[in-house]
Amino acid sequence: VQVTLDTLPYKTIHNTLATLRGATHPDEVIVIGGHRDAWNAGSVDNVSGTTSILEAARAIVGALGGARPGRTLVFATWDAEEWGLVGSSEYVEDDSLRLARGAVAYLNLDVSASGFDFGAGGSPSLRALTREIARSVPDPLGRGTVYAQWRARAGVPADREPAMGDPGGGSDFAGFYNHLGIPHADWGFGGPGGIYHSAYDAPHWQETFGDTNYAAHAAAAKLAAAWLLRVANAEVVPFDYVEFGRTLEQATVALQRQATAAGLAVDVAPVAAAWQAFTVQAALFGETRDAVLAAGAPPRAALVRANAALRSVERRLTRPEGLRSRAWYRSLIYASDVDNGYSTMVLPSIGEALRARDAALATREVADLVTRVRAAAAALDEARAALAGR
C-alpha cells in the first residue's frame, strides 16, 4: 500500500477570543480555553471542550443580565494544539507582558466529556476551589452532586479528598502554567476509551457510547461558569496555598527517596523545610484574609495590593532562564517529562539532575529552589500585610 500525503508546509491558523471586560478590576484577567482543532471529527477531542466553553460563555452573559463581572473574562478556542500547542503558545508569547502582570488563572477544557466519570487537576492552589464548585453542580446522571459521585467513585476515606492530576504536558495550559507560572485548573467527564486520535472520534461514538445525551457537556459548562464567576467576583482571589505547600512538601519527600535509592549524596531536606515555612505563611495569610473579610469590605487599595501579591506567588516559582533541559519551561514546580511530553515531573529542575545522576547539579538546584520558595512565601506575607493595612 502506498500513501501519498499532499499538504502545504505552512498553514494559517486562527484562535478565537471573546472578552468580557471586568467592571472593578479590568486589568485582572481570567482565561478559559480549549483547542478547536482535531485529528478527525474530534467529537470528544475537542469538540466537547469547545462546546462547554461556548455554553459557559452563554450562561455567564445570561446570568449577568447586562452587568459585568469584577474581573475580565477571556473565552478562547485555540488552533493547532495537535501540532504542538501552537495556537495557545503563540497567544501567551504575544501577550506575555499583560498576562504576566494581570492574569489570575487559566481554566483549560480539553476533552470535557466522553462519559460520566468526573476527574480534575491543575495547580494545587486551585484544587480546593474546584472541589467547592463541584459540590454545587448536579451530577449529569442525577446521582447527587458532581463532588459526591467523584468521591464515591474514588473510594477515598472521609478524611481525604479524591486525587487530582498535576500540570504535566500535552495540552494548552502549558504556555500559561509551565511558561509563565499562571495557576491553572482543568476537568472533564471520562468514560470508555479506545478512540483517541482516531477516525472513530465522531458524533456517532459520542452519542452511542460516550456522553449519550450531552448531559456531561452541560455539567462541564455549569462547572466552568460557576468557577469563572467565583474567581471573577472574589474580593480576594480564592487560592489555597496551604494545600499547595503541603502538596509540594510531599513531592519533596518523594524526591529525597529517589536520590537515596539512586545512591546520590543529595540532601533535599532544605526544600522540604522551605515548603513547611511557606505553608505557615499561607496559613497566616488565610487567617488574616478570613478575619478582614468577615469584618466588612476592605479598602479597594488594600485588595489591589493583596491580589497583586497573590498573583506573584507562583510567578516567583519560575526561573527566567527556564529548565536546563528546556529554556521555554520556566516553572520549577511542574513540567512535562522531557522524554515523552505528557507525564508530569514534579520539581523538575531537581528531578532532571537526579535522573542524570549529577549530584553536584542537584545540590545547586536544591539551593536555587529554596531561594524561590522563600520568595513565594514572602509574597504571601506581602498579601497579608496589604489586607492588614500595613
Short mmCIF file of C-alpha atoms in Angstrom, two decimals:
data_model
loop_
_atom_site.label_atom_id
_atom_site.label_comp_id
_atom_site.label_asym_id
_atom_site.label_seq_id
_atom_site.Cartn_x
_atom_site.Cartn_y
_atom_site.Cartn_z
CA VAL A 1 0.00 0.00 0.00
CA GLN A 2 1.39 3.39 -0.98
CA VAL A 3 0.20 6.52 0.82
CA THR A 4 0.85 9.97 -0.59
CA LEU A 5 0.49 12.96 1.72
CA ASP A 6 -0.33 16.14 -0.13
CA THR A 7 -0.24 19.09 2.26
CA LEU A 8 1.11 22.59 2.43
CA PRO A 9 4.22 23.14 4.59
CA TYR A 10 2.68 26.26 6.14
CA LYS A 11 -0.91 26.87 7.16
CA THR A 12 -2.70 29.89 8.56
CA ILE A 13 -4.24 29.17 11.95
CA HIS A 14 -6.83 31.10 13.92
CA ASN A 15 -7.51 31.47 17.61
CA THR A 16 -10.91 32.84 18.57
CA LEU A 17 -11.15 35.21 21.53
CA ALA A 18 -14.14 36.84 23.21
CA THR A 19 -13.51 39.29 26.05
CA LEU A 20 -15.96 40.32 28.77
CA ARG A 21 -14.29 43.30 30.39
CA GLY A 22 -14.31 43.44 34.17
CA ALA A 23 -16.11 46.26 35.97
CA THR A 24 -13.90 46.77 39.03
CA HIS A 25 -10.60 45.05 38.18
CA PRO A 26 -10.43 45.16 34.36
CA ASP A 27 -6.67 44.55 34.26
CA GLU A 28 -7.01 41.28 36.20
CA VAL A 29 -7.74 38.54 33.65
CA ILE A 30 -9.11 35.00 33.84
CA VAL A 31 -8.81 32.95 30.65
CA ILE A 32 -10.82 29.85 29.77
CA GLY A 33 -9.67 27.95 26.71
CA GLY A 34 -9.63 24.69 24.81
CA HIS A 35 -8.38 23.64 21.41
CA ARG A 36 -10.68 23.69 18.41
CA ASP A 37 -8.62 21.58 16.01
CA ALA A 38 -8.79 17.78 15.91
CA TRP A 39 -7.29 14.75 14.21
CA ASN A 40 -10.63 13.89 12.64
CA ALA A 41 -14.16 14.97 13.57
CA GLY A 42 -12.95 15.28 17.17
CA SER A 43 -16.31 14.89 18.88
CA VAL A 44 -14.53 14.10 22.16
CA ASP A 45 -11.14 15.73 21.49
CA ASN A 46 -12.03 18.53 21.50
CA VAL A 47 -15.48 19.47 20.28
CA SER A 48 -16.62 18.59 23.81
CA GLY A 49 -14.34 21.18 25.39
CA THR A 50 -15.16 23.82 22.79
CA THR A 51 -18.88 23.25 23.29
CA SER A 52 -18.53 23.55 27.07
CA ILE A 53 -16.62 26.82 26.74
CA LEU A 54 -19.24 28.33 24.44
CA GLU A 55 -22.07 27.21 26.70
CA ALA A 56 -20.29 28.61 29.78
CA ALA A 57 -19.94 31.95 27.99
CA ARG A 58 -23.62 31.95 27.06
CA ALA A 59 -24.66 31.09 30.61
CA ILE A 60 -22.44 33.76 32.19
CA VAL A 61 -23.69 36.53 29.90
CA GLY A 62 -27.26 35.45 30.55
CA ALA A 63 -26.78 35.32 34.31
CA LEU A 64 -25.17 38.76 34.41
CA GLY A 65 -28.08 40.29 32.52
CA GLY A 66 -26.07 43.12 31.05
CA ALA A 67 -23.84 43.63 34.10
CA ARG A 68 -20.13 42.86 34.10
CA PRO A 69 -18.02 40.58 36.26
CA GLY A 70 -15.49 42.08 38.63
CA ARG A 71 -12.50 40.81 36.65
CA THR A 72 -12.07 40.43 32.92
CA LEU A 73 -13.01 37.08 31.39
CA VAL A 74 -11.49 35.83 28.12
CA PHE A 75 -13.15 32.91 26.32
CA ALA A 76 -10.73 31.30 23.87
CA THR A 77 -10.58 28.45 21.41
CA TRP A 78 -7.10 27.54 20.27
CA ASP A 79 -6.00 26.34 16.88
CA ALA A 80 -3.18 23.88 16.10
CA GLU A 81 -3.00 22.26 19.55
CA GLU A 82 -2.50 18.91 17.88
CA TRP A 83 0.51 20.33 16.05
CA GLY A 84 2.32 21.16 19.28
CA LEU A 85 0.18 23.61 21.30
CA VAL A 86 0.88 26.22 18.64
CA GLY A 87 -2.19 28.46 18.93
CA SER A 88 -2.19 28.87 22.71
CA SER A 89 1.59 29.22 22.86
CA GLU A 90 1.52 31.99 20.28
CA TYR A 91 -1.17 33.77 22.28
CA VAL A 92 0.79 33.51 25.52
CA GLU A 93 4.03 34.67 23.95
CA ASP A 94 2.38 37.51 22.05
CA ASP A 95 0.60 38.86 25.13
CA SER A 96 3.14 37.76 27.73
CA LEU A 97 3.60 41.17 29.40
CA ARG A 98 -0.12 41.64 30.10
CA LEU A 99 -0.57 38.03 31.18
CA ALA A 100 2.49 38.02 33.43
CA ARG A 101 1.23 41.17 35.14
CA GLY A 102 -2.52 40.62 35.31
CA ALA A 103 -3.53 37.03 34.58
CA VAL A 104 -5.20 35.48 37.63
CA ALA A 105 -5.83 31.94 36.40
CA TYR A 106 -6.32 29.78 33.33
CA LEU A 107 -9.07 27.17 33.00
CA ASN A 108 -8.41 24.50 30.37
CA LEU A 109 -11.17 22.32 28.92
CA ASP A 110 -9.61 19.59 26.80
CA VAL A 111 -11.88 16.52 26.44
CA SER A 112 -14.55 17.78 28.82
CA ALA A 113 -16.94 14.91 28.07
CA SER A 114 -16.59 11.33 26.90
CA GLY A 115 -18.67 9.70 29.63
CA PHE A 116 -19.88 10.45 33.15
CA ASP A 117 -16.87 9.85 35.45
CA PHE A 118 -15.55 13.16 36.75
CA GLY A 119 -11.86 13.94 37.18
CA ALA A 120 -9.94 17.18 37.69
CA GLY A 121 -6.46 18.58 38.05
CA GLY A 122 -4.23 21.62 37.86
CA SER A 123 -2.25 23.72 40.27
CA PRO A 124 -2.74 22.69 43.93
CA SER A 125 -3.58 26.32 44.69
CA LEU A 126 -6.90 25.94 42.81
CA ARG A 127 -7.90 22.43 43.81
CA ALA A 128 -9.96 23.48 46.83
CA LEU A 129 -11.92 25.86 44.61
CA THR A 130 -12.63 23.12 42.08
CA ARG A 131 -13.92 20.85 44.84
CA GLU A 132 -16.07 23.70 46.19
CA ILE A 133 -17.68 24.27 42.79
CA ALA A 134 -18.16 20.52 42.23
CA ARG A 135 -20.23 20.44 45.43
CA SER A 136 -22.71 22.89 43.88
CA VAL A 137 -23.27 21.30 40.45
CA PRO A 138 -25.63 18.34 39.92
CA ASP A 139 -24.13 15.10 38.63
CA PRO A 140 -25.07 14.66 34.94
CA LEU A 141 -26.86 11.37 35.69
CA GLY A 142 -28.79 12.79 38.64
CA ARG A 143 -26.83 10.93 41.31
CA GLY A 144 -26.45 13.86 43.69
CA THR A 145 -23.65 16.36 43.10
CA VAL A 146 -20.60 16.04 40.90
CA TYR A 147 -18.45 16.07 44.06
CA ALA A 148 -20.45 13.31 45.78
CA GLN A 149 -20.13 11.00 42.78
CA TRP A 150 -16.45 11.88 42.40
CA ARG A 151 -15.80 10.88 46.00
CA ALA A 152 -17.87 7.71 45.72
CA ARG A 153 -16.06 6.57 42.59
CA ALA A 154 -12.63 7.37 44.10
CA GLY A 155 -13.48 5.45 47.26
CA VAL A 156 -11.41 7.74 49.48
CA PRO A 157 -11.65 7.78 53.30
CA ALA A 158 -13.68 10.52 54.97
CA ASP A 159 -10.55 12.48 55.90
CA ARG A 160 -9.11 12.55 52.38
CA GLU A 161 -10.03 14.08 49.03
CA PRO A 162 -10.12 12.49 45.57
CA ALA A 163 -6.76 12.60 43.82
CA MET A 164 -6.25 15.35 41.26
CA GLY A 165 -3.86 15.49 38.33
CA ASP A 166 -0.73 17.62 38.09
CA PRO A 167 0.08 20.09 35.27
CA GLY A 168 2.30 17.87 33.14
CA GLY A 169 2.06 18.42 29.41
CA GLY A 170 0.12 17.70 26.28
CA SER A 171 -2.47 20.49 26.42
CA ASP A 172 -2.89 24.23 26.18
CA PHE A 173 -2.24 25.05 29.82
CA ALA A 174 1.49 24.68 29.10
CA GLY A 175 2.00 28.27 27.97
CA PHE A 176 0.13 29.63 30.93
CA TYR A 177 1.49 27.44 33.73
CA ASN A 178 4.75 25.88 32.55
CA HIS A 179 5.95 29.04 30.77
CA LEU A 180 4.54 31.92 32.83
CA GLY A 181 3.56 30.40 36.18
CA ILE A 182 -0.13 31.30 35.91
CA PRO A 183 -2.22 28.92 38.10
CA HIS A 184 -4.48 26.67 36.10
CA ALA A 185 -7.30 24.18 36.58
CA ASP A 186 -8.94 21.59 34.33
CA TRP A 187 -11.56 18.86 34.49
CA GLY A 188 -13.63 16.52 32.42
CA PHE A 189 -16.07 13.62 32.50
CA GLY A 190 -14.37 10.46 31.28
CA GLY A 191 -15.72 7.18 30.03
CA PRO A 192 -14.99 4.31 27.65
CA GLY A 193 -11.80 4.82 25.66
CA GLY A 194 -10.14 3.41 22.58
CA ILE A 195 -10.92 6.20 20.10
CA TYR A 196 -8.20 8.71 20.99
CA HIS A 197 -6.92 10.48 17.86
CA SER A 198 -8.80 8.06 15.61
CA ALA A 199 -11.46 8.27 12.92
CA TYR A 200 -13.96 6.89 15.43
CA ASP A 201 -13.91 10.12 17.47
CA ALA A 202 -17.12 11.31 15.88
CA PRO A 203 -20.70 12.16 16.92
CA HIS A 204 -21.92 8.57 16.39
CA TRP A 205 -19.46 7.26 19.01
CA GLN A 206 -20.24 10.10 21.42
CA GLU A 207 -23.99 9.61 21.18
CA THR A 208 -23.81 5.81 21.31
CA PHE A 209 -21.07 5.12 23.85
CA GLY A 210 -19.84 8.36 25.40
CA ASP A 211 -21.93 11.26 26.69
CA THR A 212 -25.02 9.84 25.06
CA ASN A 213 -27.37 12.72 25.87
CA TYR A 214 -24.77 15.51 26.20
CA ALA A 215 -25.53 15.85 29.90
CA ALA A 216 -21.82 15.75 30.81
CA HIS A 217 -21.13 18.53 28.30
CA ALA A 218 -23.71 20.63 30.12
CA ALA A 219 -22.30 19.74 33.55
CA ALA A 220 -18.77 20.70 32.45
CA ALA A 221 -20.14 24.05 31.27
CA LYS A 222 -22.01 24.63 34.54
CA LEU A 223 -18.82 23.93 36.49
CA ALA A 224 -16.91 26.35 34.26
CA ALA A 225 -19.47 29.14 34.55
CA ALA A 226 -19.64 28.84 38.34
CA TRP A 227 -15.84 28.59 38.66
CA LEU A 228 -15.24 31.63 36.46
CA LEU A 229 -17.78 33.82 38.24
CA ARG A 230 -16.41 32.79 41.63
CA VAL A 231 -12.88 33.84 40.67
CA ALA A 232 -14.00 36.93 38.76
CA ASN A 233 -16.05 38.34 41.63
CA ALA A 234 -13.98 37.27 44.65
CA GLU A 235 -12.71 40.20 46.70
CA VAL A 236 -9.58 38.14 47.38
CA VAL A 237 -8.71 35.53 44.77
CA PRO A 238 -9.50 32.11 46.33
CA PHE A 239 -6.11 30.45 46.06
CA ASP A 240 -5.33 27.78 48.67
CA TYR A 241 -1.61 27.99 49.31
CA VAL A 242 -1.79 25.77 52.38
CA GLU A 243 -2.76 22.85 50.13
CA PHE A 244 -0.14 23.98 47.63
CA GLY A 245 2.62 23.96 50.25
CA ARG A 246 1.64 20.61 51.71
CA THR A 247 1.41 19.03 48.28
CA LEU A 248 4.88 20.21 47.30
CA GLU A 249 6.37 19.18 50.64
CA GLN A 250 5.13 15.64 49.98
CA ALA A 251 6.65 15.79 46.50
CA THR A 252 9.96 16.86 48.01
CA VAL A 253 9.96 13.82 50.30
CA ALA A 254 9.47 11.63 47.22
CA LEU A 255 12.48 13.29 45.56
CA GLN A 256 14.60 12.52 48.62
CA ARG A 257 13.63 8.86 48.33
CA GLN A 258 14.60 8.97 44.66
CA ALA A 259 18.01 10.44 45.47
CA THR A 260 18.63 7.90 48.21
CA ALA A 261 17.58 4.99 46.01
CA ALA A 262 19.98 6.17 43.32
CA GLY A 263 22.82 6.32 45.84
CA LEU A 264 23.33 10.04 45.33
CA ALA A 265 24.60 12.24 48.17
CA VAL A 266 21.94 14.91 47.68
CA ASP A 267 20.12 16.47 50.63
CA VAL A 268 16.68 17.72 49.59
CA ALA A 269 15.68 18.49 53.18
CA PRO A 270 16.25 22.27 52.78
CA VAL A 271 13.49 22.35 50.15
CA ALA A 272 11.12 20.45 52.46
CA ALA A 273 11.88 22.94 55.23
CA ALA A 274 11.23 25.83 52.84
CA TRP A 275 7.84 24.35 51.94
CA GLN A 276 6.99 23.97 55.62
CA ALA A 277 7.77 27.66 56.19
CA PHE A 278 5.76 28.54 53.07
CA THR A 279 2.75 26.64 54.43
CA VAL A 280 2.98 28.50 57.74
CA GLN A 281 2.89 31.81 55.86
CA ALA A 282 -0.05 30.54 53.80
CA ALA A 283 -1.99 29.66 56.96
CA LEU A 284 -1.26 33.07 58.49
CA PHE A 285 -2.45 34.75 55.32
CA GLY A 286 -5.64 32.68 55.35
CA GLU A 287 -6.39 33.66 58.94
CA THR A 288 -5.89 37.36 58.16
CA ARG A 289 -7.95 37.16 54.97
CA ASP A 290 -10.87 35.48 56.72
CA ALA A 291 -10.83 37.94 59.61
CA VAL A 292 -10.60 41.01 57.37
CA LEU A 293 -13.37 39.85 55.03
CA ALA A 294 -15.62 38.95 57.98
CA ALA A 295 -15.24 42.50 59.29
CA GLY A 296 -16.53 44.03 56.05
CA ALA A 297 -15.19 45.12 52.70
CA PRO A 298 -11.51 46.16 52.95
CA PRO A 299 -10.37 49.33 51.16
CA ARG A 300 -10.02 48.84 47.43
CA ALA A 301 -6.33 49.79 47.50
CA ALA A 302 -5.66 47.03 50.04
CA LEU A 303 -7.44 44.47 47.86
CA VAL A 304 -5.49 45.54 44.78
CA ARG A 305 -2.18 45.18 46.62
CA ALA A 306 -3.13 41.85 48.18
CA ASN A 307 -4.31 40.31 44.92
CA ALA A 308 -1.23 41.53 43.09
CA ALA A 309 0.94 39.82 45.69
CA LEU A 310 -1.11 36.62 45.40
CA ARG A 311 -0.70 36.62 41.61
CA SER A 312 3.05 36.75 42.08
CA VAL A 313 3.31 33.64 44.28
CA GLU A 314 3.59 31.06 41.52
CA ARG A 315 5.36 33.51 39.21
CA ARG A 316 8.17 33.59 41.80
CA LEU A 317 8.46 29.83 41.45
CA THR A 318 9.53 30.22 37.83
CA ARG A 319 13.05 30.85 36.56
CA PRO A 320 13.55 33.33 33.69
CA GLU A 321 16.21 31.16 32.06
CA GLY A 322 13.99 28.09 32.37
CA LEU A 323 14.94 24.50 32.96
CA ARG A 324 18.40 23.47 31.86
CA SER A 325 16.84 20.91 29.55
CA ARG A 326 14.26 23.33 28.06
CA ALA A 327 14.52 27.09 28.39
CA TRP A 328 10.85 27.67 27.50
CA TYR A 329 9.71 25.70 30.56
CA ARG A 330 10.21 28.21 33.34
CA SER A 331 8.14 26.70 36.15
CA LEU A 332 10.24 24.88 38.72
CA ILE A 333 7.15 23.23 40.19
CA TYR A 334 5.69 21.17 37.34
CA ALA A 335 6.78 20.30 33.81
CA SER A 336 6.09 17.61 31.28
CA ASP A 337 8.59 14.77 31.25
CA VAL A 338 11.34 15.67 28.79
CA ASP A 339 11.28 12.09 27.49
CA ASN A 340 7.62 11.91 26.45
CA GLY A 341 5.92 15.30 26.74
CA TYR A 342 2.81 14.05 28.57
CA SER A 343 3.58 12.69 32.03
CA THR A 344 4.42 15.03 34.87
CA MET A 345 7.72 15.82 36.51
CA VAL A 346 7.26 17.47 39.91
CA LEU A 347 10.07 19.84 40.92
CA PRO A 348 11.70 19.13 37.55
CA SER A 349 14.91 21.12 38.00
CA ILE A 350 15.98 18.78 40.80
CA GLY A 351 14.33 15.71 39.28
CA GLU A 352 16.17 16.03 35.98
CA ALA A 353 19.50 16.43 37.77
CA LEU A 354 18.81 13.29 39.77
CA ARG A 355 17.86 11.42 36.62
CA ALA A 356 21.19 12.48 35.10
CA ARG A 357 22.90 11.23 38.30
CA ASP A 358 24.56 14.62 38.68
CA ALA A 359 24.72 15.11 42.45
CA ALA A 360 26.55 18.45 42.22
CA LEU A 361 23.94 19.90 39.86
CA ALA A 362 21.09 18.54 42.01
CA THR A 363 22.58 20.24 45.06
CA ARG A 364 22.79 23.55 43.20
CA GLU A 365 19.20 23.14 42.06
CA VAL A 366 18.13 22.50 45.65
CA ALA A 367 19.70 25.78 46.74
CA ASP A 368 18.13 27.66 43.83
CA LEU A 369 14.66 26.31 44.55
CA VAL A 370 14.91 27.12 48.27
CA THR A 371 15.55 30.76 47.35
CA ARG A 372 12.49 30.83 45.11
CA VAL A 373 10.20 29.12 47.63
CA ARG A 374 11.24 31.72 50.21
CA ALA A 375 10.44 34.48 47.71
CA ALA A 376 6.99 32.95 47.13
CA ALA A 377 6.42 32.82 50.89
CA ALA A 378 7.38 36.49 51.08
CA ALA A 379 4.64 37.24 48.54
CA LEU A 380 2.11 35.67 50.89
CA ASP A 381 3.40 37.87 53.70
CA GLU A 382 3.05 40.90 51.39
CA ALA A 383 -0.56 39.94 50.68
CA ARG A 384 -1.27 39.56 54.41
CA ALA A 385 0.33 42.93 55.16
CA ALA A 386 -1.79 44.60 52.48
CA LEU A 387 -5.03 43.24 53.94
CA ALA A 388 -3.96 44.12 57.47
CA GLY A 389 -3.31 47.71 56.42
CA ARG A 390 0.44 47.56 56.95
#
